[in-house]
Amino acid sequence: MGGIPDALSTIRELPAILGDRESLADILDSIRRMAIGFAIALAFSVPLGLFMGRSRTVAAMVNPLLMITYPVPKAALMPIIMLWFGVGDASKLLVIVLGVSLPVIYHAYQGARAVEEKMLWSARAMGMSGPARLARIVLPASLPEILVGCRTGIVLALITMITSEMIARQTGAGNILFNALDMAQYETVYAMILVISALGIVLDMLFEYVRGLLTGWAEPRHDLLAPSL
């Protein structure tokens, strides 16, 4: 199988990949890792970003660390992470978490900073505690901005997942892709690229649907505007 395959050969390879139990299990394993890594990243990135947006002290402490880690390609950290955590799921999940966290932190931070102060002053005047203001005012008001970061995070989760699986080769879609490339099975390589692309498109569509449910109130309702005469 030498050379670049044509489109028909690539499409013919798709049923072979999706019909193979081992390959399908690898793809599902990748989705599992991606989902777990994304959830872990959200669990600490959203609160951290909100705290940074509402506290100059927290922002001053965390910003230097983010400035150091942001420019570093997360795949470049994989060999070091593998030395610490091995080639199992832990190292792959950590790379995914690092990739997802930074955009989510940034957008949560920007969303928290944009909250109108008069809303917080009113809540404080009514005796609402700091944690309650964060949960009941800052978080809902920041949600549209946070979801912008989450959408970027999904893309980065997919990229870091595939990259980590290609480096720490055990299971996953990245492992299938690298093995096929190693054995010059270019039909499989291009077919896997199509599978990964389709996965990214489906995830983005699902996310946009969920985002519409969560923040439909923030969308402009042009249908309610009367035409100007």
Coordinates of C-alpha atoms in Angstrom, one line a residue:
M1 CA 0.0 0.0 0.0
G2 CA 2.4 2.7 -1.1
G3 CA 1.6 6.3 -2.1
I4 CA -1.3 8.5 -1.3
P5 CA -4.7 6.7 -1.6
D6 CA -7.5 8.1 -3.6
A7 CA -10.8 9.2 -2.0
L8 CA -12.6 6.0 -3.0
S9 CA -10.0 3.8 -1.3
T10 CA -10.2 5.9 1.8
I11 CA -14.0 5.7 2.0
R12 CA -13.9 2.0 1.4
E13 CA -11.6 1.6 4.4
L14 CA -14.2 3.3 6.8
P15 CA -16.5 0.2 7.1
A16 CA -13.5 -2.0 7.8
I17 CA -12.4 0.3 10.7
L18 CA -15.8 0.9 12.2
G19 CA -16.8 -2.8 11.8
D20 CA -13.7 -4.1 13.6
R21 CA -14.4 -4.6 17.3
E22 CA -10.9 -3.8 18.4
S23 CA -10.7 -0.6 16.4
L24 CA -14.2 0.5 17.6
A25 CA -13.2 -0.2 21.1
D26 CA -10.1 1.9 20.6
I27 CA -12.2 4.8 19.3
L28 CA -14.6 4.5 22.2
D29 CA -11.7 4.4 24.6
S30 CA -10.5 7.7 23.2
I31 CA -13.9 9.3 23.6
R32 CA -14.0 8.1 27.3
R33 CA -10.6 9.6 27.9
M34 CA -11.6 12.9 26.3
A35 CA -14.8 13.1 28.3
I36 CA -13.1 12.4 31.6
G37 CA -10.3 14.8 30.9
F38 CA -12.7 17.5 29.9
A39 CA -14.8 17.0 33.0
I40 CA -11.8 17.2 35.3
A41 CA -10.6 20.4 33.6
L42 CA -14.0 22.0 34.0
A43 CA -14.2 21.0 37.6
F44 CA -11.3 23.2 38.7
S45 CA -10.9 25.6 35.7
V46 CA -14.3 27.3 36.1
P47 CA -14.1 28.0 39.8
L48 CA -10.5 29.2 39.4
G49 CA -11.3 31.5 36.6
L50 CA -14.3 33.0 38.5
F51 CA -12.1 33.5 41.6
M52 CA -9.5 35.2 39.5
G53 CA -12.1 37.5 37.9
R54 CA -13.4 38.6 41.3
S55 CA -10.2 38.7 43.3
R56 CA -7.1 40.6 42.3
T57 CA -5.0 38.7 44.8
V58 CA -5.9 35.3 43.3
A59 CA -5.3 36.7 39.8
A60 CA -1.9 38.1 40.8
M61 CA -1.0 34.7 42.2
V62 CA -2.2 32.5 39.3
N63 CA -1.5 34.7 36.2
P64 CA 2.3 34.2 36.2
L65 CA 1.9 30.4 36.2
L66 CA -0.6 30.6 33.4
M67 CA 1.7 32.9 31.4
I68 CA 4.5 30.3 31.7
T69 CA 2.4 27.3 30.8
Y70 CA 0.3 28.8 28.0
P71 CA 2.9 29.1 25.2
V72 CA 4.2 25.6 25.8
P73 CA 2.8 23.0 23.4
K74 CA 1.1 20.4 25.7
A75 CA 2.3 17.5 23.5
A76 CA 5.9 18.6 24.3
L77 CA 5.2 17.9 28.0
M78 CA 4.1 14.3 27.2
P79 CA 7.6 12.7 27.5
I80 CA 8.1 14.3 31.0
I81 CA 4.6 13.4 32.1
M82 CA 5.2 9.8 30.9
L83 CA 8.3 9.6 33.1
W84 CA 6.2 10.7 36.1
F85 CA 2.9 8.8 35.5
G86 CA 3.8 6.1 33.0
V87 CA 2.1 5.4 29.7
G88 CA -1.3 4.6 31.0
D89 CA -4.5 6.7 31.2
A90 CA -3.1 9.1 33.9
S91 CA -0.6 10.7 31.6
K92 CA -3.0 11.0 28.7
L93 CA -5.7 12.5 31.0
L94 CA -3.2 15.0 32.4
V95 CA -2.3 16.3 28.9
I96 CA -6.0 16.6 28.0
V97 CA -6.6 18.5 31.3
L98 CA -3.7 20.9 30.6
G99 CA -5.0 21.6 27.1
V100 CA -8.6 22.2 28.1
S101 CA -7.9 24.2 31.3
L102 CA -6.3 27.4 29.9
P103 CA -9.0 28.6 27.6
V104 CA -11.7 27.8 30.1
I105 CA -9.9 29.6 32.9
Y106 CA -9.4 32.6 30.6
H107 CA -13.0 32.9 29.5
A108 CA -14.3 32.3 33.0
Y109 CA -12.0 35.1 34.2
Q110 CA -13.3 37.4 31.5
G111 CA -16.9 36.5 32.2
A112 CA -16.5 37.2 36.0
R113 CA -14.8 40.5 35.4
A114 CA -17.7 41.6 33.1
V115 CA -20.4 41.1 35.8
E116 CA -22.0 44.4 36.7
E117 CA -20.9 45.6 40.1
K118 CA -24.3 47.1 40.9
M119 CA -25.7 43.5 40.9
L120 CA -23.1 42.4 43.4
W121 CA -23.6 45.6 45.5
S122 CA -27.3 44.9 45.7
A123 CA -26.8 41.3 46.7
R124 CA -24.3 42.3 49.4
A125 CA -26.7 44.9 50.7
M126 CA -29.4 42.2 51.1
G127 CA -26.9 40.1 53.1
M128 CA -25.9 37.5 50.5
S129 CA -22.6 35.9 51.4
G130 CA -19.6 35.9 49.1
P131 CA -19.9 32.2 48.0
A132 CA -23.6 32.7 47.4
R133 CA -22.9 35.8 45.2
L134 CA -20.4 33.7 43.3
A135 CA -22.8 30.8 42.7
R136 CA -26.0 32.8 42.1
I137 CA -24.9 35.9 40.3
V138 CA -21.3 35.6 39.0
L139 CA -21.6 32.1 37.6
P140 CA -24.9 32.5 35.7
A141 CA -23.8 35.9 34.4
S142 CA -20.5 34.5 33.2
L143 CA -22.0 31.3 31.7
P144 CA -22.1 32.5 28.1
E145 CA -18.4 33.5 28.2
I146 CA -17.5 30.3 30.0
L147 CA -19.1 28.2 27.2
V148 CA -17.0 30.0 24.6
G149 CA -14.0 28.7 26.4
C150 CA -15.6 25.3 26.6
R151 CA -16.1 25.2 22.9
T152 CA -12.4 25.9 22.4
G153 CA -11.6 23.4 25.0
I154 CA -13.4 20.6 23.2
V155 CA -11.2 21.2 20.1
L156 CA -8.1 21.2 22.3
A157 CA -9.3 18.1 24.1
L158 CA -9.5 16.2 20.8
I159 CA -6.1 17.4 19.6
T160 CA -4.3 16.6 22.9
M161 CA -6.1 13.2 23.1
I162 CA -4.9 12.1 19.7
T163 CA -1.4 13.5 20.2
S164 CA -1.0 11.8 23.6
E165 CA -2.2 8.5 22.2
M166 CA 0.2 8.7 19.3
I167 CA 3.1 9.3 21.8
A168 CA 2.1 6.8 24.5
R169 CA 0.9 4.1 22.2
Q170 CA -1.4 1.6 23.8
T171 CA -5.0 2.0 22.9
G172 CA -7.1 4.7 21.3
A173 CA -7.7 6.4 17.9
G174 CA -4.3 8.0 18.0
N175 CA -2.7 4.5 18.4
I176 CA -4.6 3.2 15.3
L177 CA -3.5 6.3 13.3
F178 CA 0.2 5.9 14.3
N179 CA 0.3 2.1 13.7
A180 CA -1.2 2.5 10.3
L181 CA 1.3 5.3 9.4
D182 CA 4.1 3.1 10.8
M183 CA 3.1 0.2 8.5
A184 CA 2.4 2.5 5.5
Q185 CA -1.3 1.7 5.5
Y186 CA -2.2 5.0 4.1
E187 CA -5.9 4.1 3.4
T188 CA -6.3 3.5 7.1
V189 CA -4.4 6.7 8.0
Y190 CA -6.7 8.9 5.8
A191 CA -9.8 7.0 7.0
M192 CA -8.9 7.6 10.6
I193 CA -8.4 11.3 9.8
L194 CA -12.0 11.3 8.5
V195 CA -13.2 9.5 11.6
I196 CA -11.5 12.0 13.9
S197 CA -12.8 14.9 11.9
A198 CA -16.3 13.5 12.0
L199 CA -16.0 13.1 15.8
G200 CA -15.0 16.7 16.1
I201 CA -17.9 17.9 14.1
V202 CA -20.4 15.8 16.0
L203 CA -19.0 17.0 19.4
D204 CA -19.2 20.6 18.2
M205 CA -22.8 20.2 17.1
L206 CA -23.8 18.6 20.4
F207 CA -22.1 21.3 22.3
E208 CA -23.9 24.1 20.3
Y209 CA -27.2 22.4 21.1
V210 CA -26.4 22.2 24.8
R211 CA -25.2 25.8 24.8
G212 CA -28.4 26.9 23.2
L213 CA -30.4 25.2 26.0
L214 CA -28.2 26.7 28.7
T215 CA -27.9 30.3 27.4
G216 CA -30.9 30.8 25.1
W217 CA -31.8 33.7 27.3
A218 CA -28.6 35.5 26.3
E219 CA -29.4 35.2 22.5
P220 CA -31.0 38.3 20.8
R221 CA -34.6 37.6 19.8
H222 CA -34.8 39.3 16.5
D223 CA -38.2 37.7 15.9
L224 CA -39.7 39.8 18.7
L225 CA -38.6 43.1 17.2
A226 CA -41.2 44.9 15.2
P227 CA -40.1 46.1 11.8
S228 CA -39.4 49.8 11.6
L229 CA -41.8 51.8 9.5

